[in-house]
CSV table of C-alpha atoms and ligand atoms in Angstrom, one decimal:
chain,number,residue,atom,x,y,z
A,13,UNK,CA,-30.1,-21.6,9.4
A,14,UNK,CA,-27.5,-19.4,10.7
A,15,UNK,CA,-25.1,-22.4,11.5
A,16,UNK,CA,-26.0,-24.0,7.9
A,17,UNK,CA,-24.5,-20.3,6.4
A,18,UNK,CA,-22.0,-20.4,8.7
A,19,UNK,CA,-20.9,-23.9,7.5
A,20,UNK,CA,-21.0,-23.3,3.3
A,21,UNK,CA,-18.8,-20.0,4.2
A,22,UNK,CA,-16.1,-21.9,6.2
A,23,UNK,CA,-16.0,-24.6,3.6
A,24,UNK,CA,-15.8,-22.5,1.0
A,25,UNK,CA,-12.8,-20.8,2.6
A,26,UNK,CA,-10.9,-24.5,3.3
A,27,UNK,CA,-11.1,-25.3,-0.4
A,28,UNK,CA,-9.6,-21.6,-1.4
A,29,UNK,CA,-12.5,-20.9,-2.8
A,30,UNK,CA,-13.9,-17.5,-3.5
A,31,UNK,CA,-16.3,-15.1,-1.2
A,32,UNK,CA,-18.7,-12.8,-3.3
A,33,UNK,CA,-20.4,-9.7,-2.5
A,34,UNK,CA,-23.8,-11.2,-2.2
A,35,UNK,CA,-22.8,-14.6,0.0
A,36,UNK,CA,-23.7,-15.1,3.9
A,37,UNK,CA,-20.5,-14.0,5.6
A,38,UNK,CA,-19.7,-13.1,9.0
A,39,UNK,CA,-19.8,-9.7,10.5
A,40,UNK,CA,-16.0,-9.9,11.7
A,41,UNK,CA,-15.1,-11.4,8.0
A,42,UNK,CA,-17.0,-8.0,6.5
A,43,UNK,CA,-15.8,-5.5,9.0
A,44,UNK,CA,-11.9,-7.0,8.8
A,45,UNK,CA,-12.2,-6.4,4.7
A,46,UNK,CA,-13.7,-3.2,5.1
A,47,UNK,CA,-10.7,-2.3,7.3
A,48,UNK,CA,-8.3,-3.4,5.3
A,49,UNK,CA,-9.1,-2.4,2.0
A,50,UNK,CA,-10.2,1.2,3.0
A,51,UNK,CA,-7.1,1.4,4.9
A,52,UNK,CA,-5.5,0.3,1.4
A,53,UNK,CA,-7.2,2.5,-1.1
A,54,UNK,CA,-6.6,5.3,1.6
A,55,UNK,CA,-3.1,4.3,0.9
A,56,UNK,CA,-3.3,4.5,-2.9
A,57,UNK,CA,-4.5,7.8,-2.8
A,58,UNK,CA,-2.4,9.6,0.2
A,59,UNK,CA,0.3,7.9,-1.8
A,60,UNK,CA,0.2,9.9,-4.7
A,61,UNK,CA,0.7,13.3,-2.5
A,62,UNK,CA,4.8,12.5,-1.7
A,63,UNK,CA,5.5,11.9,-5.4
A,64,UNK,CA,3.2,14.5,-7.0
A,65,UNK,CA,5.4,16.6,-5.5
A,66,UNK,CA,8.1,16.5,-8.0
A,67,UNK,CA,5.8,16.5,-11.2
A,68,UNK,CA,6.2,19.8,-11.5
A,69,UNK,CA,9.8,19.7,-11.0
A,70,UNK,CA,10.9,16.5,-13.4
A,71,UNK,CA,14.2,17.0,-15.1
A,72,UNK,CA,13.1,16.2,-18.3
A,73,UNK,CA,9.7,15.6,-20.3
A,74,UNK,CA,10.4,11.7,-20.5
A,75,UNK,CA,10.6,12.0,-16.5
A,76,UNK,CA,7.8,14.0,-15.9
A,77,UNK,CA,5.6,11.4,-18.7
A,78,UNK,CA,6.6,8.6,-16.9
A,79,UNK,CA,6.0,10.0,-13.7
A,80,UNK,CA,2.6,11.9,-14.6
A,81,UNK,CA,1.3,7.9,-15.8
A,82,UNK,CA,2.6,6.6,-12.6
A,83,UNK,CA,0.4,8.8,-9.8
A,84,UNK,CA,-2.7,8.5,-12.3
A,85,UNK,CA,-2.2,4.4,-11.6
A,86,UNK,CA,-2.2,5.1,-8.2
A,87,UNK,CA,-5.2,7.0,-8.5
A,88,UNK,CA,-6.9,4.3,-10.5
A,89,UNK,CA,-5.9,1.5,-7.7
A,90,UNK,CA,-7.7,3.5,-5.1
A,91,UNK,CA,-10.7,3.3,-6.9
A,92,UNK,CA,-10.8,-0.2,-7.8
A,93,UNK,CA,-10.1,-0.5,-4.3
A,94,UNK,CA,-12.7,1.7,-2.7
A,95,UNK,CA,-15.1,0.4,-5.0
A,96,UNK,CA,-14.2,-3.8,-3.6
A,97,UNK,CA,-15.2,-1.9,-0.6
A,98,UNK,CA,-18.1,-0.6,-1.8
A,99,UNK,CA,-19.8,-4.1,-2.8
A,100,UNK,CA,-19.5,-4.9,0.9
A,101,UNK,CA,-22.0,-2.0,1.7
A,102,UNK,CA,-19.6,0.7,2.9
A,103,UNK,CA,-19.9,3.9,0.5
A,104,UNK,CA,-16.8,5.8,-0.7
A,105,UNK,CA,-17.9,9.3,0.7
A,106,UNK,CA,-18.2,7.7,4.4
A,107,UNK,CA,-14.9,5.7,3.6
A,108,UNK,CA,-12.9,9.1,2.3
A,109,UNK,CA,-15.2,10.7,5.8
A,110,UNK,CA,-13.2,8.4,7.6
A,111,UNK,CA,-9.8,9.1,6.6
A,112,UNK,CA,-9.9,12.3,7.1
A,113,UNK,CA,-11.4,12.3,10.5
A,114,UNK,CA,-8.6,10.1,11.9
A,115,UNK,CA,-11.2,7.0,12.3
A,116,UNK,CA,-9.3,5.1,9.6
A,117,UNK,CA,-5.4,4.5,9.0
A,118,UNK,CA,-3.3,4.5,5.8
A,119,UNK,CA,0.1,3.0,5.1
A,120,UNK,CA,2.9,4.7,7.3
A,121,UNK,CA,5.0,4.9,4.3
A,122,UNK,CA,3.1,8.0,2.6
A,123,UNK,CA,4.1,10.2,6.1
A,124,UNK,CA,7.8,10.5,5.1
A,125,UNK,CA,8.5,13.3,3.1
A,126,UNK,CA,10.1,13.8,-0.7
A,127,UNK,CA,13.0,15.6,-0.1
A,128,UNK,CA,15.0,15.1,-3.4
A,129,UNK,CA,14.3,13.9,-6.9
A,130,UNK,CA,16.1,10.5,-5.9
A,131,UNK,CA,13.1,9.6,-4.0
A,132,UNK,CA,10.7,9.2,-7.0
A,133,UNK,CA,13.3,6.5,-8.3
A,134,UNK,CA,13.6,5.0,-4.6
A,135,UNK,CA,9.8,5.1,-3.6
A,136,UNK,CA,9.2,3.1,-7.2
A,137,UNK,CA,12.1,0.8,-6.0
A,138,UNK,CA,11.5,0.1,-2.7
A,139,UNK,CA,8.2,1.2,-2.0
A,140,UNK,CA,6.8,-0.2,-5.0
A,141,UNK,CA,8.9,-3.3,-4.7
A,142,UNK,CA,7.2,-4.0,-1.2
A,143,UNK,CA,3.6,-3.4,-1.8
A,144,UNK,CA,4.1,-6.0,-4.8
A,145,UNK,CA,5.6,-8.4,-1.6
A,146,UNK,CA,3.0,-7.8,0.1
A,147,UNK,CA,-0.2,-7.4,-3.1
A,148,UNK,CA,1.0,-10.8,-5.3
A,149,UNK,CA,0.0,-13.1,-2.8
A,150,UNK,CA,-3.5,-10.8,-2.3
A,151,UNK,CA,-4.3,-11.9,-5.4
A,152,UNK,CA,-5.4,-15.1,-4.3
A,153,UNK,CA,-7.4,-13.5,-0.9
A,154,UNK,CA,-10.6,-15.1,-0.1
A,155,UNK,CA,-12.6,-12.3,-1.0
A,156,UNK,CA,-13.4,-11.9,-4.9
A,157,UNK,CA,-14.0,-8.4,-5.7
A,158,UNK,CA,-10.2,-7.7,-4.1
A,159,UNK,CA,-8.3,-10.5,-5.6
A,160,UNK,CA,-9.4,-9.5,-8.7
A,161,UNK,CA,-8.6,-6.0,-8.2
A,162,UNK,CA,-4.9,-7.2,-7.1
A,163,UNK,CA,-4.2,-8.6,-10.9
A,164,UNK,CA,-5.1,-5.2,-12.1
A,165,UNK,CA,-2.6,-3.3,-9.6
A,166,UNK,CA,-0.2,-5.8,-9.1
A,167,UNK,CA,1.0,-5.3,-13.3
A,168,UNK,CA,0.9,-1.8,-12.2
A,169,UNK,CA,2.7,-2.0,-9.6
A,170,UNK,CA,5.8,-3.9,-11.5
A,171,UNK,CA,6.3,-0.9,-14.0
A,172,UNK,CA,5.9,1.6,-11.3
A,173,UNK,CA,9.1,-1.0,-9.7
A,174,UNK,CA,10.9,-0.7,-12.6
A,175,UNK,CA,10.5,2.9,-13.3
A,176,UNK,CA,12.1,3.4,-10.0
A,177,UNK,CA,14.7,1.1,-10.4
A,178,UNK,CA,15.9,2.6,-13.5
A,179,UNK,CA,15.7,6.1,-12.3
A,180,UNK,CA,18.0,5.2,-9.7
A,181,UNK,CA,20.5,3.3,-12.4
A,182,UNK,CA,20.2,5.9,-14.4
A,183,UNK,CA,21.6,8.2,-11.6
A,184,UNK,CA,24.2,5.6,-10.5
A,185,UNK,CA,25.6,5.6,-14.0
A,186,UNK,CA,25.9,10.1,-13.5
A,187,UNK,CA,28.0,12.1,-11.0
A,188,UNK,CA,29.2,12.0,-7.6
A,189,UNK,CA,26.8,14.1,-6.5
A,190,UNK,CA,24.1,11.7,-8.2
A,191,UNK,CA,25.3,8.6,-6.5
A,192,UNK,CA,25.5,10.7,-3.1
A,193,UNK,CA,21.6,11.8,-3.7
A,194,UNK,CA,21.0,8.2,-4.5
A,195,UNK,CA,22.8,6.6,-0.9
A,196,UNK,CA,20.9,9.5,1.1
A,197,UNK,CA,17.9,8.7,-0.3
A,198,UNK,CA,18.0,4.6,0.3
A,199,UNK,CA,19.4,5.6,3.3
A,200,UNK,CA,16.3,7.1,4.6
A,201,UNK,CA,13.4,5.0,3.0
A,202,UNK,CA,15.3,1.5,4.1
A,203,UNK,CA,13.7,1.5,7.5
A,204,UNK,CA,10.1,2.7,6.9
A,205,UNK,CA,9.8,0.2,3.8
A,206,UNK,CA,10.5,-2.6,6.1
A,207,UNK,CA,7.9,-1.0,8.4
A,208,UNK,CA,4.9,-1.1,5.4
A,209,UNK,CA,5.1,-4.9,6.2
A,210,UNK,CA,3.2,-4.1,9.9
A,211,UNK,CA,4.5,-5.1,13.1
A,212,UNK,CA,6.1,-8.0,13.8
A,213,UNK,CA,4.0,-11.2,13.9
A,214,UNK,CA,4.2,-11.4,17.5
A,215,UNK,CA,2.3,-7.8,17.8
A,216,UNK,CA,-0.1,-8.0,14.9
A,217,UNK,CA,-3.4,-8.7,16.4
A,218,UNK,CA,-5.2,-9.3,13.1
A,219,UNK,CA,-2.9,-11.6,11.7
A,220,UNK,CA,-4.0,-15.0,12.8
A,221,UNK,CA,-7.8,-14.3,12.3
A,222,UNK,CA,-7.0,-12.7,8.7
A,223,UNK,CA,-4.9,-16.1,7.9
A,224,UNK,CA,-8.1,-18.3,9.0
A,225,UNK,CA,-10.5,-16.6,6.7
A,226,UNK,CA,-7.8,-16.9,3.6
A,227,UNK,CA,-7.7,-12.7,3.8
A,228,UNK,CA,-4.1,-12.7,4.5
A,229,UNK,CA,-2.4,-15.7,3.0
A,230,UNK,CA,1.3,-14.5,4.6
A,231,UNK,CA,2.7,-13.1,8.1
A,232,UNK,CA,3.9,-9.9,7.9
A,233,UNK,CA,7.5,-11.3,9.0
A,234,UNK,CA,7.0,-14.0,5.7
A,235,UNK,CA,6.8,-11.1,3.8
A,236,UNK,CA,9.4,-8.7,5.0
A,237,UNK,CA,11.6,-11.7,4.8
A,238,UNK,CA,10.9,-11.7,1.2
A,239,UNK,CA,11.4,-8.6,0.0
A,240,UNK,CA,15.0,-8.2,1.8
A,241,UNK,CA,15.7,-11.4,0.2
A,242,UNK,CA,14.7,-9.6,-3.4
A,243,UNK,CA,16.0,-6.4,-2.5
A,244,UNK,CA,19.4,-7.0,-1.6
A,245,UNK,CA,21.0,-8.3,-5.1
A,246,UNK,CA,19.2,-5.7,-6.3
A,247,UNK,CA,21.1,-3.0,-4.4
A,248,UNK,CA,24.4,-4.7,-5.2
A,249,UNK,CA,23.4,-4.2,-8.5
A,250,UNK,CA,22.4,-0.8,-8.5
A,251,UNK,CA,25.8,-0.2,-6.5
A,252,UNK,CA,24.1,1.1,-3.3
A,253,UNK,CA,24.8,0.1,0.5
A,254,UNK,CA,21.2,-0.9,2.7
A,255,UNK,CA,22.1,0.6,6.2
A,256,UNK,CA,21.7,-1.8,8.3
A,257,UNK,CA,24.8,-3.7,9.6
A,258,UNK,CA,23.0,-6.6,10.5
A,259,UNK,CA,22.5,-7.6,7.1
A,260,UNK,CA,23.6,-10.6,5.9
A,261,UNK,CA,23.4,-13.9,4.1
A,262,UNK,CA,22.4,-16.4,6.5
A,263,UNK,CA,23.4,-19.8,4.8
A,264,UNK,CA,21.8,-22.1,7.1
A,265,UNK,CA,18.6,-20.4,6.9
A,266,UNK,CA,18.9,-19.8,3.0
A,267,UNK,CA,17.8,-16.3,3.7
A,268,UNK,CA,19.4,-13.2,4.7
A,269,UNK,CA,19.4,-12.2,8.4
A,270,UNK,CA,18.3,-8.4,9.1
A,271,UNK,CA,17.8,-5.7,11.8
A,272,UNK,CA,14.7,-4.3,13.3
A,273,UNK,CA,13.1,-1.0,12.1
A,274,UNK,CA,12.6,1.4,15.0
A,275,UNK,CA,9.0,0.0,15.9
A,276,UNK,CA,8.7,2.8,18.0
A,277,UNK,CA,8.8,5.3,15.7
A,278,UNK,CA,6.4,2.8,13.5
A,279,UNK,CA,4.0,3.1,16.6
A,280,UNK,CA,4.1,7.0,17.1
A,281,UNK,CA,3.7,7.7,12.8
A,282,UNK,CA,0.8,5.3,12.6
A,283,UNK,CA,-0.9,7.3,15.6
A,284,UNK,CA,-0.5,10.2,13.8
A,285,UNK,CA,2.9,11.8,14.6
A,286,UNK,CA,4.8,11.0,11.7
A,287,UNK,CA,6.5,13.9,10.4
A,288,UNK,CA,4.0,14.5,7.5
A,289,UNK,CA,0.9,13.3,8.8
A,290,UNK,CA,-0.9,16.9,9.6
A,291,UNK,CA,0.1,17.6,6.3
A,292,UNK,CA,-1.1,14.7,4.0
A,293,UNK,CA,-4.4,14.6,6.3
A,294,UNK,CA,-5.2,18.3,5.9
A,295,UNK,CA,-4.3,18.0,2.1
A,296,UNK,CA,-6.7,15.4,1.6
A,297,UNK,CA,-9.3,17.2,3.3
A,298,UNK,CA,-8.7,20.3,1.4
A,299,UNK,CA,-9.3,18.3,-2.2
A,300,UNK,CA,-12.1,16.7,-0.6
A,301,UNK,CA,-14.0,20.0,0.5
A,302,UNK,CA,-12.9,21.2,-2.9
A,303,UNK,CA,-15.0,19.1,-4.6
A,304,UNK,CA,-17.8,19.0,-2.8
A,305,UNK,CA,-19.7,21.5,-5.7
A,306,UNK,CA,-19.2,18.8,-8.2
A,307,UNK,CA,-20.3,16.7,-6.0
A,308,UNK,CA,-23.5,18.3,-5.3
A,309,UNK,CA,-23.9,19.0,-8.7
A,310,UNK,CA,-23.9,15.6,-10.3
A,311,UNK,CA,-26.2,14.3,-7.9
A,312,UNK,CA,-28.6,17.1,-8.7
A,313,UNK,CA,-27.9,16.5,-12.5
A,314,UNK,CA,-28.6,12.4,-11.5
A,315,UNK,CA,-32.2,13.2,-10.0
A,316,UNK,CA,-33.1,15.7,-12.7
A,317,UNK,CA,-32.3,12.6,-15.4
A,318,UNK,CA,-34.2,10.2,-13.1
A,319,UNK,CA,-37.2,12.9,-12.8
A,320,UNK,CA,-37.3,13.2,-16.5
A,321,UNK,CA,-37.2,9.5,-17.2
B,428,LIG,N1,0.9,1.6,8.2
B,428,LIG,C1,-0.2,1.9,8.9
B,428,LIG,N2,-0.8,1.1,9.7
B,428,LIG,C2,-0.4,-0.2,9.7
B,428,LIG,C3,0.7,-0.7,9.0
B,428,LIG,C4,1.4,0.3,8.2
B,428,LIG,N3,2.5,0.0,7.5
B,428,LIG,N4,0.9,-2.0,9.3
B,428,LIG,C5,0.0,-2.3,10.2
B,428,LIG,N5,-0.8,-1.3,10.4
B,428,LIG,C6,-2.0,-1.2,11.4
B,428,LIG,C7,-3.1,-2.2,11.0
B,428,LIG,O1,-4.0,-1.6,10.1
B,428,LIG,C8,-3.7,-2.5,12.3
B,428,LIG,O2,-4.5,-1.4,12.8
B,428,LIG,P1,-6.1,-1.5,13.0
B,428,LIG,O3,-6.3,-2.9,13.6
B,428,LIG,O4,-6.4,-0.3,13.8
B,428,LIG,O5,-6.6,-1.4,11.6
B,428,LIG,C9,-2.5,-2.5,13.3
B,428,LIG,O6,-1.5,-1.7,12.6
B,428,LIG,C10,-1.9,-3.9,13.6
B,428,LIG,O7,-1.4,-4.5,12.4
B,428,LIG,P2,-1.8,-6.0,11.9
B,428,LIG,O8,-2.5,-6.7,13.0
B,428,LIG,O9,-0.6,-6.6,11.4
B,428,LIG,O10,-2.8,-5.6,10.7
B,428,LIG,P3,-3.2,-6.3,9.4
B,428,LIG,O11,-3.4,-7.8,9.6
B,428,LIG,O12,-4.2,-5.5,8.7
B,428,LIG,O13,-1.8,-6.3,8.5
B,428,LIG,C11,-1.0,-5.1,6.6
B,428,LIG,C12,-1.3,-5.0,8.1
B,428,LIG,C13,0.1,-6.1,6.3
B,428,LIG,C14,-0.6,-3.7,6.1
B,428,LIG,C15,-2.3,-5.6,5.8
B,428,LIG,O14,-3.4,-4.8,6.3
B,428,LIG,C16,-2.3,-5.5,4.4
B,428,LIG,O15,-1.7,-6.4,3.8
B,428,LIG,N6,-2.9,-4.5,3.7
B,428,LIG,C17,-3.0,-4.4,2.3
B,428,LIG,C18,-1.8,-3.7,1.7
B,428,LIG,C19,-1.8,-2.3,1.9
B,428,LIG,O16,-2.6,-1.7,2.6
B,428,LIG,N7,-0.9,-1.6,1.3
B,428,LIG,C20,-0.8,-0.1,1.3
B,428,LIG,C21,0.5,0.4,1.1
B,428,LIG,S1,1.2,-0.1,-0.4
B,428,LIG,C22,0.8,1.1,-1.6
B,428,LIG,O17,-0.2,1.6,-1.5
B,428,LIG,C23,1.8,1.4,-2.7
């Protein structure tokens, strides 16, 4: 019986079909979506720490509008998320339990801190521009409830890009001083933007498995590959200079040829050394503790309503 399971779920994964909650699927298929979609709503909602940062400091009432909009999405993406996750029998509380014991990762992205007002416009550029790399082609992921949850995000994502993106024009087309905030900024979110991609394919253990099952339909070099290739014109256009002197067109390749980020600094901020990690962790935990009364009290209102029914 087992093999017969075993043989509808790899056929339905060679004609791109899609997996549902309630079909026969491996353990390593389940516990490889659980990883990585917890991992990715922990992302989501981590992520709105660094740029919640500045609502309360937005230059202007459009700004802060825009930007208020903006970390609600991101809240909203980490539960569409966590609740894919939830239809493959993992609950949100042990999930969020998770991330804030250390036993599950986010993005290594949301460690880096917000040091000027530039960065909102930069983290919707580049940030932004690379989780919609790396989310369009999850659209299409083997697994139903998360593809589907993609579509959602991925539209999200685009005016969260172009927010960014004209931020930063916006601030091209000021002062010195602008530009200069601008440059710094790019400056130091280049690097860990190309790190969001993961390690290189060489080093990524999960990649090869993750491309069988039709979870992952890219490498992670495919990707980074792509969104230099997009990013580039647009940082001619927005008059800014990517620091890396190995970038350039490659004609023979038809892509452009890069530099590697500092994978050892990738390696010590996804263990947890970054130099905002204690901070976002112990944040978290803080809200989460927080809440606990409401918590406590809808499930008491919850059996009260069932008691009464
Ligand atoms: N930050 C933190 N951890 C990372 C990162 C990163 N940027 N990249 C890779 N890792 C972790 C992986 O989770 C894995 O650890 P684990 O096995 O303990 O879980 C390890 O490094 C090795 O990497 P890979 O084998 O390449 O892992 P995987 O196949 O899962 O690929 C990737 C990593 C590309 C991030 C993939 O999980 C993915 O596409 N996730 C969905 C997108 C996502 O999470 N985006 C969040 C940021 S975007 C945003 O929220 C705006």
């Amino acid at each position: 019986h087992e093999d017969e399971l075993q043989e509808l779920f790899e056929a339905t994964i060679a004609r791109h079909d899609r997996l549902e909650p309630r079909d026969w699927m491996p353990e390593g298929y389940r516990r490889t979506l659980v990883r990585q979609i917890a991992q990715h709503a922990h992302s989501e909602i981590i992520g709105m720490q660094p740029e919640g940062n500045w609502i309360g400091r937005a230059p202007s009432l459009r700004r802060k509008a825009v930007l208020l909009a903006k970390v609600q999405d991101e809240a909203g993406h980490g539960l569409y998320l966590y609740s894919a996750t939830e239809t493959l029998g993992v609950s949100r509380d042990e999930l969020t339990e998770m991330l804030i014991d250390g036993r599950q990762k986010y993005s290594s992205i949301f460690n880096y801190p917000t040091l000027s007002y530039a960065d909102v416009g930069t983290i919707g550029w580049l940030v932004d521009g690379a989780a919609i790399c790396n989310q369009v082609p999850l659209c299409r992921t083997s697994f139903g409830p998360y593809g589907r949850a993609m579509i959602r995000v991925c539209k999200e994502e685009s005016f969260h890009q172009r927010q960014g993106f004209e931020l930063l024009m916006t601030m091209m087309r000021g002062t010195e001083e602008q530009q200069a905030m601008v440059q710094e900024s790019v400056d130091r979110f280049w690097w860990p933007a190309l790190m969001m991609f993961g390690p290189p394919d060489a080093d990524s253990p999960n990649t090869a498995q993750s491309m069988a099952w039709g979870i992952k339909t890219h490498t992670n070099d495919e990707l980074r590959q792509k969104f230099v290739d997009m990013t580039v014109p647009q940082a001619a256009r927005l008059g800014v200079t990517l620091p890396d002197p190995d970038l350039r067109w490659n004609p023979e390749r038809g892509h452009h040829d890069f530099g590697q980020p500092d994978w050892q600094e990738f390696a010590r901020v996804v263990k947890g050394h970054g130099p905002c990690n204690a901070q976002r962790v112990a944040h978290r935990r803080q809200a989460w503790e927080d809440g606990a009364w409401v918590r406590e009290a809808a499930t008491a209102y919850a059996a009260k309503q069932e008691e009464s029914a």
